Amino acid sequence: MSTAFSSTVDTPFGPFTAVVAGDGAVLASGWTASLDDLLPQVSPSLRPASLSDRNDLGAVTRAVRDYHAGDLAAIDDVPVRQRSGEFMEQAWTALRTVPAGKPVSYADYALLAGRPSAVRAAASACARNAATLFVPCHRVVRTGGAIGNFRWGVEVKRRLLAHEASAA
């Protein structure tokens, strides 16, 4: 991949940065202002040779702002590009089907991903998800409803789940 673009916007949960390929697909994103937190999560086969900062990433920036303003569906159609093994890619696709305001357990997520006995692998897919928000790994919680871990902090995950519960 040649050139990608990045942008950071302020959100109620902190700065949110996205890295987007030239065709508009999200390669990485999260609640950080540092590209050093994002780029290592991008598959080497997708990692851009160069990165250019922009004030606005068009549809991606609109989706981030709209989501945080209460339009939870704004992120649903934003294209995402991630690479890994077959199960990881299938698991990331399955995450995009989990509705806002209706978190699932890791066991339920493994079932959605097509491998009900692969709960640890499903948890690993969440941990390795580079396109946070657009692939909503924050919607997966522990059995019994405990929050569980989140790359951007448990408090951000808690606030995202509350945001979705109140707007859904």
PDB file of C-alpha atoms in Angstrom, residues 2-165:
ATOM      1  CA  SER A   2       1.359   3.425  -0.807  1.00  0.00           C
ATOM      2  CA  THR A   3      -0.071   6.482   0.919  1.00  0.00           C
ATOM      3  CA  ALA A   4      -2.632   6.582   3.703  1.00  0.00           C
ATOM      4  CA  PHE A   5      -4.122   9.534   5.536  1.00  0.00           C
ATOM      5  CA  SER A   6      -4.699  10.260   9.199  1.00  0.00           C
ATOM      6  CA  SER A   7      -6.774  12.679  11.183  1.00  0.00           C
ATOM      7  CA  THR A   8      -7.528  13.254  14.854  1.00  0.00           C
ATOM      8  CA  VAL A   9     -10.822  14.685  16.073  1.00  0.00           C
ATOM      9  CA  ASP A  10     -11.927  15.577  19.580  1.00  0.00           C
ATOM     10  CA  THR A  11     -14.693  13.401  21.015  1.00  0.00           C
ATOM     11  CA  PRO A  12     -16.411  13.287  24.417  1.00  0.00           C
ATOM     12  CA  PHE A  13     -14.212  10.262  25.195  1.00  0.00           C
ATOM     13  CA  GLY A  14     -10.914  11.872  24.189  1.00  0.00           C
ATOM     14  CA  PRO A  15      -9.047  12.382  20.923  1.00  0.00           C
ATOM     15  CA  PHE A  16      -9.944   9.864  18.211  1.00  0.00           C
ATOM     16  CA  THR A  17      -7.511   9.160  15.394  1.00  0.00           C
ATOM     17  CA  ALA A  18      -8.188   7.247  12.196  1.00  0.00           C
ATOM     18  CA  VAL A  19      -5.776   5.989   9.542  1.00  0.00           C
ATOM     19  CA  VAL A  20      -7.479   5.608   6.179  1.00  0.00           C
ATOM     20  CA  ALA A  21      -6.303   4.100   2.885  1.00  0.00           C
ATOM     21  CA  GLY A  22      -6.522   6.159  -0.286  1.00  0.00           C
ATOM     22  CA  ASP A  23      -9.842   4.498  -1.174  1.00  0.00           C
ATOM     23  CA  GLY A  24     -11.401   5.512   2.170  1.00  0.00           C
ATOM     24  CA  ALA A  25     -11.150   2.177   4.016  1.00  0.00           C
ATOM     25  CA  VAL A  26     -10.194   2.454   7.692  1.00  0.00           C
ATOM     26  CA  LEU A  27      -6.918   0.679   8.442  1.00  0.00           C
ATOM     27  CA  ALA A  28      -6.688   1.653  12.109  1.00  0.00           C
ATOM     28  CA  SER A  29      -8.518   3.840  14.592  1.00  0.00           C
ATOM     29  CA  GLY A  30      -8.906   4.502  18.281  1.00  0.00           C
ATOM     30  CA  TRP A  31      -9.148   6.962  21.138  1.00  0.00           C
ATOM     31  CA  THR A  32      -5.615   8.306  20.959  1.00  0.00           C
ATOM     32  CA  ALA A  33      -3.794  11.208  19.385  1.00  0.00           C
ATOM     33  CA  SER A  34      -0.713   9.077  18.680  1.00  0.00           C
ATOM     34  CA  LEU A  35      -0.135   7.225  15.438  1.00  0.00           C
ATOM     35  CA  ASP A  36       2.402   5.123  17.357  1.00  0.00           C
ATOM     36  CA  ASP A  37      -0.569   3.565  19.186  1.00  0.00           C
ATOM     37  CA  LEU A  38      -2.282   2.670  15.899  1.00  0.00           C
ATOM     38  CA  LEU A  39       0.218   1.758  13.192  1.00  0.00           C
ATOM     39  CA  PRO A  40       1.639  -1.364  14.916  1.00  0.00           C
ATOM     40  CA  GLN A  41      -1.896  -2.821  14.827  1.00  0.00           C
ATOM     41  CA  VAL A  42      -2.070  -2.611  11.021  1.00  0.00           C
ATOM     42  CA  SER A  43      -1.133  -5.808   9.218  1.00  0.00           C
ATOM     43  CA  PRO A  44       2.313  -5.474   7.605  1.00  0.00           C
ATOM     44  CA  SER A  45       0.689  -6.244   4.234  1.00  0.00           C
ATOM     45  CA  LEU A  46      -1.523  -3.164   4.627  1.00  0.00           C
ATOM     46  CA  ARG A  47       0.873  -0.798   6.380  1.00  0.00           C
ATOM     47  CA  PRO A  48       1.249   2.387   4.322  1.00  0.00           C
ATOM     48  CA  ALA A  49       4.619   3.404   2.930  1.00  0.00           C
ATOM     49  CA  SER A  50       3.778   7.009   3.738  1.00  0.00           C
ATOM     50  CA  LEU A  51       1.227   8.786   5.868  1.00  0.00           C
ATOM     51  CA  SER A  52      -0.198  12.239   5.356  1.00  0.00           C
ATOM     52  CA  ASP A  53      -2.102  14.181   8.014  1.00  0.00           C
ATOM     53  CA  ARG A  54      -5.425  15.761   7.048  1.00  0.00           C
ATOM     54  CA  ASN A  55      -7.872  17.905   8.964  1.00  0.00           C
ATOM     55  CA  ASP A  56     -10.787  15.870   7.657  1.00  0.00           C
ATOM     56  CA  LEU A  57     -11.147  12.343   6.258  1.00  0.00           C
ATOM     57  CA  GLY A  58     -14.545  12.952   4.676  1.00  0.00           C
ATOM     58  CA  ALA A  59     -17.015  10.135   5.368  1.00  0.00           C
ATOM     59  CA  VAL A  60     -14.850   8.678   8.138  1.00  0.00           C
ATOM     60  CA  THR A  61     -14.638  11.964  10.060  1.00  0.00           C
ATOM     61  CA  ARG A  62     -18.382  12.537   9.586  1.00  0.00           C
ATOM     62  CA  ALA A  63     -19.129   9.042  10.884  1.00  0.00           C
ATOM     63  CA  VAL A  64     -16.968   9.573  13.979  1.00  0.00           C
ATOM     64  CA  ARG A  65     -18.630  12.898  14.772  1.00  0.00           C
ATOM     65  CA  ASP A  66     -22.144  11.606  14.046  1.00  0.00           C
ATOM     66  CA  TYR A  67     -21.629   8.475  16.156  1.00  0.00           C
ATOM     67  CA  HIS A  68     -20.450  10.503  19.134  1.00  0.00           C
ATOM     68  CA  ALA A  69     -23.397  12.888  18.636  1.00  0.00           C
ATOM     69  CA  GLY A  70     -25.835   9.962  18.971  1.00  0.00           C
ATOM     70  CA  ASP A  71     -26.223   8.535  15.449  1.00  0.00           C
ATOM     71  CA  LEU A  72     -24.980   5.062  16.342  1.00  0.00           C
ATOM     72  CA  ALA A  73     -25.567   3.715  12.822  1.00  0.00           C
ATOM     73  CA  ALA A  74     -23.188   6.296  11.310  1.00  0.00           C
ATOM     74  CA  ILE A  75     -20.255   3.865  11.567  1.00  0.00           C
ATOM     75  CA  ASP A  76     -22.025   0.881  10.021  1.00  0.00           C
ATOM     76  CA  ASP A  77     -21.233   1.460   6.351  1.00  0.00           C
ATOM     77  CA  VAL A  78     -17.706   2.824   6.693  1.00  0.00           C
ATOM     78  CA  PRO A  79     -15.385   0.414   4.865  1.00  0.00           C
ATOM     79  CA  VAL A  80     -12.684  -1.279   6.922  1.00  0.00           C
ATOM     80  CA  ARG A  81      -9.643  -3.232   5.773  1.00  0.00           C
ATOM     81  CA  GLN A  82      -7.851  -5.643   8.111  1.00  0.00           C
ATOM     82  CA  ARG A  83      -5.755  -8.726   7.344  1.00  0.00           C
ATOM     83  CA  SER A  84      -4.979 -11.784   9.419  1.00  0.00           C
ATOM     84  CA  GLY A  85      -5.909 -15.449   9.445  1.00  0.00           C
ATOM     85  CA  GLU A  86      -9.285 -16.739   8.313  1.00  0.00           C
ATOM     86  CA  PHE A  87     -10.842 -16.876  11.781  1.00  0.00           C
ATOM     87  CA  MET A  88      -9.686 -13.370  12.768  1.00  0.00           C
ATOM     88  CA  GLU A  89     -11.114 -11.852   9.606  1.00  0.00           C
ATOM     89  CA  GLN A  90     -14.363 -13.765  10.069  1.00  0.00           C
ATOM     90  CA  ALA A  91     -14.517 -12.649  13.704  1.00  0.00           C
ATOM     91  CA  TRP A  92     -13.995  -8.993  12.754  1.00  0.00           C
ATOM     92  CA  THR A  93     -16.775  -9.247  10.184  1.00  0.00           C
ATOM     93  CA  ALA A  94     -19.043 -10.795  12.841  1.00  0.00           C
ATOM     94  CA  LEU A  95     -18.310  -7.900  15.225  1.00  0.00           C
ATOM     95  CA  ARG A  96     -19.837  -5.506  12.736  1.00  0.00           C
ATOM     96  CA  THR A  97     -23.169  -7.347  13.132  1.00  0.00           C
ATOM     97  CA  VAL A  98     -23.419  -6.754  16.893  1.00  0.00           C
ATOM     98  CA  PRO A  99     -26.030  -4.003  17.296  1.00  0.00           C
ATOM     99  CA  ALA A 100     -25.310  -0.869  19.293  1.00  0.00           C
ATOM    100  CA  GLY A 101     -26.857  -1.044  22.751  1.00  0.00           C
ATOM    101  CA  LYS A 102     -26.907  -4.850  22.741  1.00  0.00           C
ATOM    102  CA  PRO A 103     -23.488  -6.073  23.905  1.00  0.00           C
ATOM    103  CA  VAL A 104     -22.690  -9.778  23.652  1.00  0.00           C
ATOM    104  CA  SER A 105     -20.537 -12.055  25.784  1.00  0.00           C
ATOM    105  CA  TYR A 106     -17.265 -13.446  24.476  1.00  0.00           C
ATOM    106  CA  ALA A 107     -18.993 -16.861  24.255  1.00  0.00           C
ATOM    107  CA  ASP A 108     -21.818 -15.381  22.165  1.00  0.00           C
ATOM    108  CA  TYR A 109     -19.268 -13.581  20.031  1.00  0.00           C
ATOM    109  CA  ALA A 110     -17.404 -16.846  19.367  1.00  0.00           C
ATOM    110  CA  LEU A 111     -20.727 -18.348  18.246  1.00  0.00           C
ATOM    111  CA  LEU A 112     -21.382 -15.367  15.941  1.00  0.00           C
ATOM    112  CA  ALA A 113     -17.897 -15.826  14.479  1.00  0.00           C
ATOM    113  CA  GLY A 114     -18.741 -19.429  13.619  1.00  0.00           C
ATOM    114  CA  ARG A 115     -16.627 -21.214  16.231  1.00  0.00           C
ATOM    115  CA  PRO A 116     -18.557 -21.548  19.500  1.00  0.00           C
ATOM    116  CA  SER A 117     -15.689 -23.294  21.291  1.00  0.00           C
ATOM    117  CA  ALA A 118     -13.143 -20.610  20.295  1.00  0.00           C
ATOM    118  CA  VAL A 119     -13.881 -18.135  23.083  1.00  0.00           C
ATOM    119  CA  ARG A 120     -10.210 -17.306  23.653  1.00  0.00           C
ATOM    120  CA  ALA A 121      -9.638 -16.834  19.927  1.00  0.00           C
ATOM    121  CA  ALA A 122     -12.655 -14.511  19.819  1.00  0.00           C
ATOM    122  CA  ALA A 123     -11.192 -12.501  22.700  1.00  0.00           C
ATOM    123  CA  SER A 124      -7.904 -12.357  20.804  1.00  0.00           C
ATOM    124  CA  ALA A 125      -9.738 -11.007  17.743  1.00  0.00           C
ATOM    125  CA  CYS A 126     -11.060  -8.170  19.918  1.00  0.00           C
ATOM    126  CA  ALA A 127      -7.586  -7.463  21.282  1.00  0.00           C
ATOM    127  CA  ARG A 128      -6.042  -7.438  17.786  1.00  0.00           C
ATOM    128  CA  ASN A 129      -8.772  -5.324  16.176  1.00  0.00           C
ATOM    129  CA  ALA A 130      -7.056  -2.329  14.583  1.00  0.00           C
ATOM    130  CA  ALA A 131     -10.225  -0.544  13.439  1.00  0.00           C
ATOM    131  CA  THR A 132     -11.805   0.175  16.805  1.00  0.00           C
ATOM    132  CA  LEU A 133     -15.248   1.800  16.694  1.00  0.00           C
ATOM    133  CA  PHE A 134     -15.880   0.765  13.075  1.00  0.00           C
ATOM    134  CA  VAL A 135     -15.340  -2.844  14.149  1.00  0.00           C
ATOM    135  CA  PRO A 136     -17.024  -2.385  17.544  1.00  0.00           C
ATOM    136  CA  CYS A 137     -15.065  -4.679  19.854  1.00  0.00           C
ATOM    137  CA  HIS A 138     -16.276  -2.579  22.785  1.00  0.00           C
ATOM    138  CA  ARG A 139     -19.646  -4.345  22.373  1.00  0.00           C
ATOM    139  CA  VAL A 140     -18.183  -7.599  23.701  1.00  0.00           C
ATOM    140  CA  VAL A 141     -18.268  -8.095  27.471  1.00  0.00           C
ATOM    141  CA  ARG A 142     -17.541 -10.915  29.874  1.00  0.00           C
ATOM    142  CA  THR A 143     -20.167 -13.511  30.710  1.00  0.00           C
ATOM    143  CA  GLY A 144     -22.275 -11.967  33.451  1.00  0.00           C
ATOM    144  CA  GLY A 145     -21.866  -8.474  32.011  1.00  0.00           C
ATOM    145  CA  ALA A 146     -18.481  -7.419  33.461  1.00  0.00           C
ATOM    146  CA  ILE A 147     -16.806  -4.885  31.177  1.00  0.00           C
ATOM    147  CA  GLY A 148     -13.561  -6.735  30.456  1.00  0.00           C
ATOM    148  CA  ASN A 149     -10.473  -5.164  28.944  1.00  0.00           C
ATOM    149  CA  PHE A 150     -10.224  -2.577  26.177  1.00  0.00           C
ATOM    150  CA  ARG A 151      -7.142  -1.197  24.440  1.00  0.00           C
ATOM    151  CA  TRP A 152      -8.309   2.377  25.003  1.00  0.00           C
ATOM    152  CA  GLY A 153      -9.149   1.848  28.680  1.00  0.00           C
ATOM    153  CA  VAL A 154     -11.978   0.336  30.664  1.00  0.00           C
ATOM    154  CA  GLU A 155     -13.472   3.773  31.347  1.00  0.00           C
ATOM    155  CA  VAL A 156     -13.730   4.547  27.609  1.00  0.00           C
ATOM    156  CA  LYS A 157     -15.411   1.157  27.049  1.00  0.00           C
ATOM    157  CA  ARG A 158     -17.828   1.794  29.916  1.00  0.00           C
ATOM    158  CA  ARG A 159     -18.707   5.222  28.503  1.00  0.00           C
ATOM    159  CA  LEU A 160     -19.162   3.824  24.969  1.00  0.00           C
ATOM    160  CA  LEU A 161     -21.545   1.143  26.237  1.00  0.00           C
ATOM    161  CA  ALA A 162     -23.502   3.735  28.242  1.00  0.00           C
ATOM    162  CA  HIS A 163     -23.599   6.050  25.200  1.00  0.00           C
ATOM    163  CA  GLU A 164     -25.001   3.254  23.052  1.00  0.00           C
ATOM    164  CA  ALA A 165     -27.480   2.101  25.696  1.00  0.00           C
TER     165      ALA A 165
END
